[in-house]
Short mmCIF file of C-alpha atoms in Angstrom, two decimals:
data_model
loop_
_atom_site.label_atom_id
_atom_site.label_comp_id
_atom_site.label_asym_id
_atom_site.label_seq_id
_atom_site.Cartn_x
_atom_site.Cartn_y
_atom_site.Cartn_z
CA UNK A 1 -10.17 -10.27 42.82
CA UNK A 2 -8.33 -8.79 45.94
CA UNK A 3 -5.86 -6.13 46.05
CA UNK A 4 -3.53 -8.57 47.86
CA UNK A 5 -4.61 -11.20 45.29
CA UNK A 6 -3.99 -8.74 42.47
CA UNK A 7 -0.14 -6.92 44.01
CA UNK A 8 0.73 -11.27 44.11
CA UNK A 9 -0.80 -12.00 40.56
CA UNK A 10 1.53 -9.02 39.73
CA UNK A 11 5.04 -10.05 41.61
CA UNK A 12 4.59 -13.80 39.85
CA UNK A 13 4.11 -12.77 36.60
CA UNK A 14 6.99 -9.37 37.29
CA UNK A 15 9.82 -12.95 38.68
CA UNK A 16 8.72 -14.61 35.31
CA UNK A 17 8.58 -11.78 32.77
CA UNK A 18 11.83 -9.18 33.38
CA UNK A 19 11.90 -6.00 31.70
CA UNK A 20 14.19 -7.12 28.59
CA UNK A 21 11.78 -10.02 27.54
CA UNK A 22 8.29 -7.62 28.19
CA UNK A 23 10.21 -5.03 26.18
CA UNK A 24 11.80 -7.52 23.48
CA UNK A 25 7.93 -8.73 23.29
CA UNK A 26 6.25 -5.24 22.19
CA UNK A 27 8.98 -4.20 20.32
CA UNK A 28 8.85 -7.97 18.06
CA UNK A 29 5.34 -7.59 17.47
CA UNK A 30 4.78 -3.52 16.91
CA UNK A 31 7.49 -4.37 14.01
CA UNK A 32 5.54 -7.09 12.79
CA UNK A 33 2.33 -4.41 12.28
CA UNK A 34 4.41 -2.00 10.05
CA UNK A 35 5.73 -5.02 8.38
CA UNK A 36 2.48 -6.20 7.29
CA UNK A 37 1.63 -2.30 6.71
CA UNK A 38 4.22 -1.97 4.12
CA UNK A 39 4.44 -5.51 2.68
CA UNK A 40 0.43 -4.92 2.12
CA UNK A 41 0.94 -2.17 -0.43
CA UNK A 42 2.86 -5.13 -2.47
CA UNK A 43 -0.48 -7.51 -1.65
CA UNK A 44 -2.61 -5.47 -3.09
CA UNK A 45 -1.44 -3.80 -5.91
CA UNK A 46 -1.77 -6.68 -8.69
CA UNK A 47 -5.98 -6.01 -7.88
CA UNK A 48 -5.91 -2.34 -6.94
CA UNK A 49 -2.62 -0.91 -8.64
CA UNK A 50 -0.21 0.77 -6.49
CA UNK A 51 -1.42 4.59 -5.89
CA UNK A 52 -1.22 7.05 -3.45
CA UNK A 53 -4.71 5.72 -2.57
CA UNK A 54 -3.39 2.40 -2.25
CA UNK A 55 -0.95 3.59 0.49
CA UNK A 56 -3.50 5.71 2.04
CA UNK A 57 -5.68 3.21 1.94
CA UNK A 58 -3.41 0.65 3.57
CA UNK A 59 -2.44 3.25 7.02
CA UNK A 60 -5.68 3.69 7.08
CA UNK A 61 -7.05 0.40 7.58
CA UNK A 62 -3.46 -0.37 9.99
CA UNK A 63 -3.94 2.80 12.24
CA UNK A 64 -8.00 1.37 12.49
CA UNK A 65 -6.75 -1.59 13.94
CA UNK A 66 -4.11 -0.38 16.29
CA UNK A 67 -6.05 2.18 17.87
CA UNK A 68 -9.25 -1.16 18.94
CA UNK A 69 -6.58 -3.20 19.51
CA UNK A 70 -4.72 -0.83 21.88
CA UNK A 71 -8.18 -0.14 23.52
CA UNK A 72 -9.55 -3.89 23.47
CA UNK A 73 -6.43 -5.37 24.95
CA UNK A 74 -6.04 -3.06 27.41
CA UNK A 75 -9.17 -3.53 28.44
CA UNK A 76 -9.05 -7.40 28.74
CA UNK A 77 -5.86 -7.40 30.65
CA UNK A 78 -8.05 -5.29 33.37
CA UNK A 79 -10.09 -8.83 33.46
CA UNK A 80 -8.10 -11.61 32.97
CA UNK A 81 -4.88 -12.58 34.46
CA UNK A 82 -2.28 -11.45 31.00
CA UNK A 83 -0.26 -15.07 31.66
CA UNK A 84 -3.31 -16.32 30.97
CA UNK A 85 -3.74 -14.41 27.20
CA UNK A 86 -0.71 -13.67 26.03
CA UNK A 87 0.70 -16.27 24.36
CA UNK A 88 -2.61 -17.79 22.99
CA UNK A 89 -3.07 -13.23 21.47
CA UNK A 90 0.38 -13.63 19.67
CA UNK A 91 -0.78 -17.04 18.16
CA UNK A 92 -3.34 -15.77 17.16
CA UNK A 93 -1.61 -12.63 15.61
CA UNK A 94 0.54 -14.44 13.90
CA UNK A 95 -2.51 -16.81 12.07
CA UNK A 96 -4.18 -13.80 10.86
CA UNK A 97 -1.15 -12.43 9.49
CA UNK A 98 -0.97 -16.08 7.51
CA UNK A 99 -4.32 -15.11 6.66
CA UNK A 100 -3.25 -12.27 4.57
CA UNK A 101 -2.21 -13.51 1.91
CA UNK A 102 -4.74 -16.02 0.57
CA UNK A 103 -7.20 -14.12 2.02
CA UNK A 104 -6.88 -10.98 -0.03
CA UNK A 105 -6.29 -13.49 -2.99
CA UNK A 106 -9.24 -14.49 -2.44
CA UNK A 107 -11.03 -11.42 -2.49
CA UNK A 108 -8.82 -9.19 -5.15
CA UNK A 109 -9.66 -12.23 -7.98
CA UNK A 110 -13.60 -10.92 -7.16
CA UNK A 111 -12.11 -7.80 -9.97
CA UNK A 112 -13.24 -5.19 -7.06
CA UNK A 113 -11.96 -1.98 -9.37
CA UNK A 114 -9.36 0.20 -7.86
CA UNK A 115 -11.30 2.84 -6.37
CA UNK A 116 -10.80 3.99 -2.48
CA UNK A 117 -13.55 1.25 -1.49
CA UNK A 118 -12.01 -1.80 -3.08
CA UNK A 119 -9.08 -0.34 -1.97
CA UNK A 120 -10.40 0.31 2.07
CA UNK A 121 -12.43 -3.57 1.71
CA UNK A 122 -9.31 -5.37 0.09
CA UNK A 123 -6.66 -3.55 3.37
CA UNK A 124 -9.23 -4.10 6.03
CA UNK A 125 -9.52 -7.70 4.75
CA UNK A 126 -6.00 -8.83 5.02
CA UNK A 127 -4.75 -6.75 7.53
CA UNK A 128 -7.18 -5.14 9.77
CA UNK A 129 -7.55 -7.98 12.23
CA UNK A 130 -3.40 -8.93 12.52
CA UNK A 131 -3.15 -5.25 13.31
CA UNK A 132 -5.67 -5.39 16.21
CA UNK A 133 -4.21 -8.23 17.72
CA UNK A 134 -0.58 -7.62 17.91
CA UNK A 135 -1.51 -4.23 19.13
CA UNK A 136 -3.32 -5.89 21.94
CA UNK A 137 -0.31 -7.64 23.24
CA UNK A 138 1.09 -3.89 24.04
CA UNK A 139 -0.90 -3.09 26.81
CA UNK A 140 -1.10 -6.42 28.02
CA UNK A 141 2.39 -5.89 28.58
CA UNK A 142 2.35 -3.07 30.43
CA UNK A 143 -0.43 -4.76 32.55
CA UNK A 144 2.45 -7.18 33.77
CA UNK A 145 5.02 -4.89 34.27
CA UNK A 146 3.47 -2.48 36.69
CA UNK A 147 4.43 -4.18 40.35
CA UNK A 148 4.41 -0.25 41.65
CA UNK A 149 1.92 2.63 41.18
CA UNK A 150 4.70 4.92 41.75
CA UNK A 151 7.04 3.46 38.72
CA UNK A 152 3.52 3.75 36.08
CA UNK A 153 5.54 6.55 34.13
CA UNK A 154 8.97 4.74 33.93
CA UNK A 155 6.89 1.87 32.19
CA UNK A 156 4.50 2.77 30.60
CA UNK A 157 7.55 4.83 28.62
CA UNK A 158 9.77 2.73 28.58
CA UNK A 159 7.22 0.09 27.03
CA UNK A 160 6.23 2.92 24.20
CA UNK A 161 9.56 3.87 23.03
CA UNK A 162 10.39 0.29 22.21
CA UNK A 163 7.40 -0.22 20.52
CA UNK A 164 7.92 2.56 18.10
CA UNK A 165 11.38 1.60 17.94
CA UNK A 166 10.15 -1.92 16.99
CA UNK A 167 7.82 0.03 14.03
CA UNK A 168 10.71 2.04 13.13
CA UNK A 169 12.74 -0.84 12.68
CA UNK A 170 10.38 -2.69 10.83
CA UNK A 171 9.43 -0.24 8.32
CA UNK A 172 13.13 0.25 7.32
CA UNK A 173 13.89 -3.44 7.28
CA UNK A 174 10.77 -3.91 4.80
CA UNK A 175 10.95 -0.89 2.69
CA UNK A 176 15.06 -1.25 2.71
CA UNK A 177 16.48 -4.92 2.24
CA UNK A 178 13.28 -7.48 2.46
CA UNK A 179 11.40 -6.90 -0.08
CA UNK A 180 14.06 -6.18 -2.28
CA UNK A 181 15.72 -9.49 -1.48
CA UNK A 182 12.84 -11.44 -1.25
CA UNK A 183 9.49 -11.96 -2.51
CA UNK A 184 5.96 -11.17 -0.41
CA UNK A 185 5.15 -14.74 0.50
CA UNK A 186 8.09 -16.37 1.85
CA UNK A 187 8.40 -12.99 3.88
CA UNK A 188 4.51 -12.83 5.22
CA UNK A 189 5.23 -16.61 5.90
CA UNK A 190 8.47 -16.28 8.28
CA UNK A 191 6.72 -13.53 10.05
CA UNK A 192 3.40 -15.41 10.57
CA UNK A 193 5.48 -18.84 11.33
CA UNK A 194 7.71 -16.77 13.94
CA UNK A 195 4.69 -14.72 15.75
CA UNK A 196 2.96 -18.48 15.75
CA UNK A 197 6.33 -20.37 17.58
CA UNK A 198 6.77 -17.60 20.09
CA UNK A 199 2.84 -16.93 21.50
CA UNK A 200 3.50 -21.20 21.98
CA UNK A 201 6.57 -20.29 24.11
CA UNK A 202 4.91 -17.52 25.73
CA UNK A 203 1.86 -20.15 26.52
CA UNK A 204 4.26 -22.89 27.49
CA UNK A 205 6.52 -20.31 30.53
CA UNK A 206 3.04 -17.98 31.11
CA UNK A 207 0.69 -19.86 31.42
CA UNK A 208 -1.58 -20.46 34.77
CA UNK A 209 -2.21 -24.32 36.24
CA UNK A 210 -4.86 -26.25 34.07
CA UNK A 211 -5.14 -23.86 31.26
CA UNK A 212 -6.22 -25.39 28.03
CA UNK A 213 -3.56 -25.65 25.11
CA UNK A 214 -4.69 -23.65 22.41
CA UNK A 215 -4.67 -25.79 20.09
CA UNK A 216 -8.19 -23.69 17.88
CA UNK A 217 -5.41 -21.35 17.29
CA UNK A 218 -2.90 -23.00 16.40
CA UNK A 219 -4.87 -24.79 14.07
CA UNK A 220 -6.02 -21.71 12.17
CA UNK A 221 -2.34 -21.22 12.08
CA UNK A 222 -1.36 -24.20 10.68
CA UNK A 223 -4.62 -24.39 7.72
CA UNK A 224 -3.62 -20.73 6.99
CA UNK A 225 0.60 -21.86 6.36
CA UNK A 226 -1.07 -24.39 4.10
CA UNK A 227 -2.96 -21.79 2.31
CA UNK A 228 -0.71 -19.30 1.84
CA UNK A 229 1.67 -21.81 0.24
CA UNK A 230 -0.91 -23.07 -1.59
CA UNK A 231 -2.35 -20.32 -3.53
CA UNK A 232 -0.87 -19.21 -6.10
CA UNK A 233 0.49 -15.52 -7.01
CA UNK A 234 -0.39 -13.50 -9.77
CA UNK A 235 3.26 -12.60 -10.12
CA UNK A 236 5.47 -14.61 -12.41
CA UNK A 237 7.91 -12.34 -10.96
CA UNK A 238 8.04 -9.70 -8.26
CA UNK A 239 10.48 -6.85 -7.60
CA UNK A 240 10.20 -4.48 -4.70
CA UNK A 241 7.62 -2.41 -7.48
CA UNK A 242 5.95 -4.29 -9.08
CA UNK A 243 3.72 -7.53 -9.59
CA UNK A 244 4.82 -8.71 -13.81
CA UNK A 245 3.58 -11.03 -15.90
CA UNK A 246 4.34 -11.72 -19.60
CA UNK A 247 1.57 -13.23 -22.14
CA UNK A 248 2.24 -14.65 -24.70
CA UNK A 249 -0.35 -13.26 -27.96
CA UNK A 250 -1.91 -15.76 -29.91
CA UNK A 251 0.04 -13.92 -32.85
CA UNK A 252 3.75 -15.94 -33.02
CA UNK A 253 6.48 -13.98 -31.53
CA UNK A 254 3.58 -11.60 -29.34
CA UNK A 255 4.36 -11.01 -25.86
CA UNK A 256 2.20 -8.96 -23.71
CA UNK A 257 3.91 -7.07 -20.30
CA UNK A 258 1.61 -6.72 -17.13
CA UNK A 259 2.82 -4.75 -14.30
CA UNK A 260 -0.10 -4.94 -11.33
CA UNK A 261 -3.12 -4.01 -13.24
CA UNK A 262 -1.87 -2.68 -16.35
CA UNK A 263 -1.47 -4.53 -20.11
CA UNK A 264 1.11 -1.97 -20.19
CA UNK A 265 3.65 -3.78 -22.78
CA UNK A 266 3.16 -5.39 -26.34
CA UNK A 267 6.18 -6.35 -27.86
CA UNK A 268 6.33 -8.46 -31.18
CA UNK A 269 9.49 -9.94 -30.90
CA UNK A 270 10.38 -10.58 -34.83
CA UNK A 271 9.29 -7.33 -36.06
CA UNK A 272 10.52 -4.40 -33.72
CA UNK A 273 8.32 -1.77 -35.66
CA UNK A 274 5.21 -3.70 -35.41
CA UNK A 275 3.46 -1.47 -32.86
CA UNK A 276 0.36 -2.69 -31.16
CA UNK A 277 -1.47 -1.15 -28.73
CA UNK A 278 -2.86 2.66 -29.87
CA UNK A 279 -1.05 5.37 -27.34
CA UNK A 280 2.11 3.21 -29.09
CA UNK A 281 1.16 3.56 -32.95
CA UNK A 282 0.25 7.94 -32.12
CA UNK A 283 3.77 7.79 -30.60
CA UNK A 284 5.36 6.47 -33.98
CA UNK A 285 3.31 8.77 -35.62
CA UNK A 286 5.31 11.33 -34.01
CA UNK A 287 8.48 9.79 -34.28
CA UNK A 288 8.23 9.60 -38.08
CA UNK A 289 6.88 13.12 -38.84
CA UNK A 290 9.06 15.32 -36.99
CA UNK A 291 12.43 14.44 -38.96
CA UNK A 292 13.00 13.59 -42.38
CA UNK A 293 12.32 9.58 -42.41
CA UNK A 294 14.69 7.18 -41.41
CA UNK A 295 16.98 10.28 -40.01
CA UNK A 296 19.04 9.59 -36.78
CA UNK A 297 18.31 11.41 -33.86
CA UNK A 298 19.10 10.89 -29.74
CA UNK A 299 16.26 10.27 -27.37
CA UNK A 300 15.81 9.57 -24.19
CA UNK A 301 12.60 7.11 -22.58
CA UNK A 302 11.95 8.00 -19.48
CA UNK A 303 10.59 4.56 -18.04
CA UNK A 304 10.95 1.26 -20.10
CA UNK A 305 8.46 -1.69 -19.88
CA UNK A 306 8.71 -3.95 -22.33
CA UNK A 307 11.20 -1.18 -24.15
CA UNK A 308 8.69 -1.64 -27.33
CA UNK A 309 9.28 2.52 -28.87
CA UNK A 310 13.16 2.14 -28.45
CA UNK A 311 13.18 -1.54 -30.59
CA UNK A 312 11.48 0.49 -32.57
CA UNK A 313 13.13 3.52 -32.67
CA UNK A 314 16.92 1.72 -33.13
CA UNK A 315 14.62 -0.12 -36.40
CA UNK A 316 12.80 2.89 -38.15
CA UNK A 317 15.98 5.42 -37.33
CA UNK A 318 19.66 3.05 -37.43
CA UNK A 319 22.01 5.26 -36.16
CA UNK A 320 19.82 6.18 -33.53
CA UNK A 321 21.61 6.21 -29.83
CA UNK A 322 18.34 6.08 -26.85
CA UNK A 323 19.04 6.36 -23.36
CA UNK A 324 15.55 4.65 -21.57
CA UNK A 325 15.36 5.52 -17.20
CA UNK A 326 13.69 2.44 -15.68
CA UNK A 327 13.18 2.46 -12.13
CA UNK A 328 13.05 -1.18 -11.93
CA UNK A 329 15.75 -3.30 -12.15
CA UNK A 330 13.89 -6.56 -12.42
CA UNK A 331 11.58 -5.07 -15.23
CA UNK A 332 15.45 -4.95 -17.44
CA UNK A 333 15.30 -8.25 -16.86
CA UNK A 334 12.67 -9.80 -17.73
CA UNK A 335 12.81 -7.65 -21.51
CA UNK A 336 16.09 -9.06 -21.65
CA UNK A 337 15.05 -12.37 -20.72
CA UNK A 338 11.96 -12.61 -22.15
CA UNK A 339 11.12 -9.75 -24.85
CA UNK A 340 14.00 -9.80 -26.78
CA UNK A 341 15.64 -6.41 -24.89
CA UNK A 342 19.37 -6.31 -26.43
CA UNK A 343 21.12 -3.62 -25.23
CA UNK A 344 24.42 -1.58 -26.21
CA UNK A 345 25.77 1.94 -27.04
CA UNK A 346 22.82 2.80 -28.95
CA UNK A 347 20.05 1.82 -26.11
CA UNK A 348 21.60 2.00 -23.15
CA UNK A 349 19.41 1.43 -19.77
CA UNK A 350 20.11 3.56 -16.81
CA UNK A 351 18.25 2.04 -13.41
CA UNK A 352 16.99 4.30 -10.85
CA UNK A 353 14.34 7.30 -10.62
CA UNK A 354 14.02 9.11 -13.66
CA UNK A 355 13.64 12.19 -12.23
CA UNK A 356 16.82 12.19 -10.18
CA UNK A 357 18.53 10.78 -13.16
CA UNK A 358 17.18 13.25 -15.49
CA UNK A 359 18.94 16.01 -13.53
CA UNK A 360 22.28 14.36 -14.72
CA UNK A 361 21.33 14.67 -18.56
CA UNK A 362 23.30 17.86 -20.23
CA UNK A 363 21.41 20.61 -21.71
CA UNK A 364 20.29 20.56 -25.34
CA UNK A 365 21.17 16.41 -25.76
CA UNK A 366 18.22 15.31 -26.97
CA UNK A 367 15.75 15.49 -30.47
CA UNK A 368 13.15 13.59 -28.16
CA UNK A 369 12.17 12.86 -24.85
CA UNK A 370 9.16 9.85 -24.76
CA UNK A 371 7.27 9.65 -21.02
CA UNK A 372 5.78 6.28 -20.42
CA UNK A 373 6.06 5.66 -16.83
CA UNK A 374 3.25 4.00 -14.80
CA UNK A 375 2.77 3.58 -10.87
CA UNK A 376 -0.16 1.22 -11.34
CA UNK A 377 -2.82 3.31 -13.86
CA UNK A 378 -1.31 6.82 -12.83
CA UNK A 379 2.22 8.62 -13.85
CA UNK A 380 4.45 9.17 -11.02
CA UNK A 381 2.77 12.31 -9.71
CA UNK A 382 6.52 13.54 -9.42
CA UNK A 383 6.79 12.95 -13.28
CA UNK A 384 4.25 15.18 -14.12
CA UNK A 385 4.54 18.41 -12.59
CA UNK A 386 6.27 22.02 -14.33
CA UNK A 387 9.78 21.68 -12.56
CA UNK A 388 9.76 18.01 -14.12
CA UNK A 389 8.43 19.83 -17.51
CA UNK A 390 10.91 22.10 -17.21
CA UNK A 391 14.11 19.95 -16.89
CA UNK A 392 12.54 17.92 -20.03
CA UNK A 393 12.63 21.14 -21.71
CA UNK A 394 16.20 22.11 -20.70
CA UNK A 395 17.69 18.70 -22.10
CA UNK A 396 15.99 18.54 -25.76
CA UNK A 397 17.11 20.48 -28.16
CA UNK A 398 15.36 24.31 -29.80
CA UNK A 399 13.61 21.99 -31.92
CA UNK A 400 12.92 18.85 -30.06
CA UNK A 401 9.91 17.01 -29.35
CA UNK A 402 8.68 15.89 -25.39
CA UNK A 403 5.75 13.36 -25.80
CA UNK A 404 4.42 11.32 -23.44
CA UNK A 405 1.38 8.72 -22.94
CA UNK A 406 -0.92 8.73 -19.80
CA UNK A 407 -4.24 7.32 -18.68
CA UNK A 408 -7.30 8.66 -17.33
CA UNK A 409 -10.90 8.45 -17.27
CA UNK A 410 -14.03 11.26 -17.28
CA UNK A 411 -14.24 13.94 -16.97
CA UNK A 412 -10.52 13.92 -17.75
CA UNK A 413 -8.60 15.47 -14.88
CA UNK A 414 -5.44 14.33 -14.80
CA UNK A 415 -4.84 14.87 -18.62
CA UNK A 416 -6.64 18.68 -18.29
CA UNK A 417 -4.39 19.19 -15.69
CA UNK A 418 -1.62 18.11 -17.16
CA UNK A 419 -2.24 19.39 -21.04
CA UNK A 420 -2.08 22.13 -19.09
CA UNK A 421 1.72 22.10 -17.25
CA UNK A 422 2.67 21.36 -20.73
CA UNK A 423 1.20 24.79 -21.67
CA UNK A 424 2.86 26.23 -19.13
CA UNK A 425 6.43 25.04 -20.12
CA UNK A 426 6.44 24.62 -23.68
CA UNK A 427 5.52 27.24 -26.68
CA UNK A 428 3.27 24.60 -28.21
CA UNK A 429 0.54 21.70 -27.15
CA UNK A 430 -1.09 19.29 -29.06
CA UNK A 431 -3.37 16.48 -28.04
CA UNK A 432 -4.27 13.39 -29.62
CA UNK A 433 -6.70 10.59 -28.26
CA UNK A 434 -9.99 8.67 -30.63
CA UNK A 435 -13.41 12.42 -30.63
CA UNK A 436 -15.32 10.57 -27.69
CA UNK A 437 -11.80 10.87 -25.29
CA UNK A 438 -11.06 14.46 -26.22
CA UNK A 439 -15.13 14.86 -25.32
CA UNK A 440 -14.81 13.61 -21.73
CA UNK A 441 -17.14 10.26 -22.62
CA UNK A 442 -14.79 7.85 -22.41
CA UNK A 443 -11.90 6.94 -20.72
CA UNK A 444 -8.06 5.53 -21.92
CA UNK A 445 -4.83 6.30 -23.42
CA UNK A 446 -4.25 10.13 -24.68
CA UNK A 447 -0.97 11.07 -25.88
CA UNK A 448 0.59 15.03 -25.10
CA UNK A 449 3.01 16.23 -27.84
CA UNK A 450 5.00 19.54 -27.27
CA UNK A 451 7.90 21.50 -28.13
CA UNK A 452 9.09 25.58 -28.50
CA UNK A 453 8.61 24.15 -32.34
CA UNK A 454 6.07 24.23 -34.52
CA UNK A 455 4.22 20.72 -34.36
CA UNK A 456 3.76 18.52 -37.43
CA UNK A 457 -0.02 18.57 -36.73
CA UNK A 458 -1.10 17.32 -40.29
CA UNK A 459 1.49 15.21 -40.99
CA UNK A 460 0.63 13.37 -37.45
CA UNK A 461 -3.46 13.60 -38.70
CA UNK A 462 -2.20 12.08 -42.25
CA UNK A 463 -0.42 8.94 -40.51
CA UNK A 464 -2.77 8.20 -38.12
CA UNK A 465 -6.10 8.18 -41.25
CA UNK A 466 -4.03 6.64 -42.83
CA UNK A 467 -4.35 3.18 -40.80
CA UNK A 468 -7.98 3.45 -40.63
CA UNK A 469 -7.93 5.60 -37.11
CA UNK A 470 -10.20 7.79 -35.77
CA UNK A 471 -8.37 9.59 -33.64
CA UNK A 472 -8.34 13.80 -33.62
CA UNK A 473 -5.20 15.94 -32.88
CA UNK A 474 -6.13 18.55 -30.78
CA UNK A 475 -4.32 22.29 -30.53
CA UNK A 476 -4.65 25.81 -30.13
CA UNK A 477 -7.30 27.20 -29.20
CA UNK A 478 -9.78 23.34 -29.24
CA UNK A 479 -6.74 22.83 -26.84
CA UNK A 480 -7.00 25.80 -24.55
CA UNK A 481 -10.97 24.94 -24.19
CA UNK A 482 -10.11 21.35 -23.71
CA UNK A 483 -7.54 22.79 -20.57
CA UNK A 484 -10.31 25.08 -19.33
CA UNK A 485 -9.38 26.08 -15.86
CA UNK A 486 -7.11 22.48 -15.31
CA UNK A 487 -4.26 23.10 -12.37
CA UNK A 488 -0.91 23.23 -13.75
CA UNK A 489 0.76 20.39 -11.98
CA UNK A 490 3.79 21.63 -9.53
CA UNK A 491 6.22 19.59 -7.05
CA UNK A 492 3.83 21.80 -3.59
CA UNK A 493 0.79 20.97 -6.23
CA UNK A 494 0.12 17.51 -8.10
CA UNK A 495 -2.59 15.44 -6.72
CA UNK A 496 -2.49 13.28 -9.62
CA UNK A 497 -4.23 9.49 -8.31
CA UNK A 498 -7.57 11.96 -7.15
CA UNK A 499 -7.46 13.85 -11.01
CA UNK A 500 -7.81 10.55 -12.06
CA UNK A 501 -9.58 8.80 -10.33
CA UNK A 502 -12.40 11.40 -8.03
CA UNK A 503 -14.30 10.59 -5.50
CA UNK A 504 -17.59 11.03 -6.96
#
């Protein structure tokens, strides 16, 4: 096409797509990419958990899609009349967005693991293609708007700014509003449907004479939409933070709470003193030995989950009072409706981030603080640092105890660092775990206890042995040897995910 023909084509396109419409289109598609990026965390969570590595993988994959899509979209716009491609491009982006949900559920069910390779692979399956196709819209629209080369900077700058604004709005709207109001699947379906409808409208508006109807792409969009609706979600309950399920145990009254990939809590509806999980039994050993049996205490619980330990405390030490700091209001609702939780003056729940709520607690208020909060397999990093542990110490009475449950795998880098952090704040620290775990030969739960007063180590060991367990209580020089040169976690340096799942 000669210069005169190209100028004629551009003038014709400008006549049917005014700058306001072009800007709105770039704004909308950029927002759509960020909506998908934010939702990706929730869609991947049931299969790979939610950690810093999960979001790192998602962001990297989406950025790669944006980069490739912008480059290829610009090349295509220089070679093919944008009026022929823009509508089908948007329709294809909508179809691929709809494909994300069934694709992730299909590949996620293959149990790929939770490491960086699995995270990046699963994110790529769901979100690379829609991010690339939708990002190709922006350079295509730029091509449509360049009617005068003397205004290239103005056109490119305006559309770039509108695309960035759309991304900001998509991020805020999804993170602050949509995820809190709706499950993930309906949001993806609505977004994919809007993109597809916009693509059909653009095709009907811009198509040159004789261009065929994009029936194949529309069929893909419809099939993806049907598959998204039909493919069952792994979640019974979906919140802004977790994919949750409650499964009945074979035992009468037994209920297991699953949060994302983690078998989080076991609750016996008829016997609150029943502690099924080994870590809960170890925490129970500490609860039963640091004060005379049956004596009422005041306890603060970091994380609620199934509320197993607050219920146990209320049953074994009548008159005790517990305050539970739980991030997710949906988890509280599940506990009330499915797990037998009854709140009142003796067992209160405060919903919100525990780090923020802890700052409001009075000094010297509690005999016991229990840490049992998880995001996936990892304790949220800001609940592991020396600064946070210092706030825990401030709320404890002089002989109070902080007991924390965590999960780690060989070489136990996180468990060692958490023990080092507790040693930097408290005078006495002990670790309780099976011998193979202490030796770094296996992974699983590790319980740490810390206090400024001597810990009841022999009593804890005796109760453990009385159940027939072989867990060992490690303190003093043995704990120092276990910690080795592990770093102290701080607000400035707390690579929890990397310590828990090392790249090697």
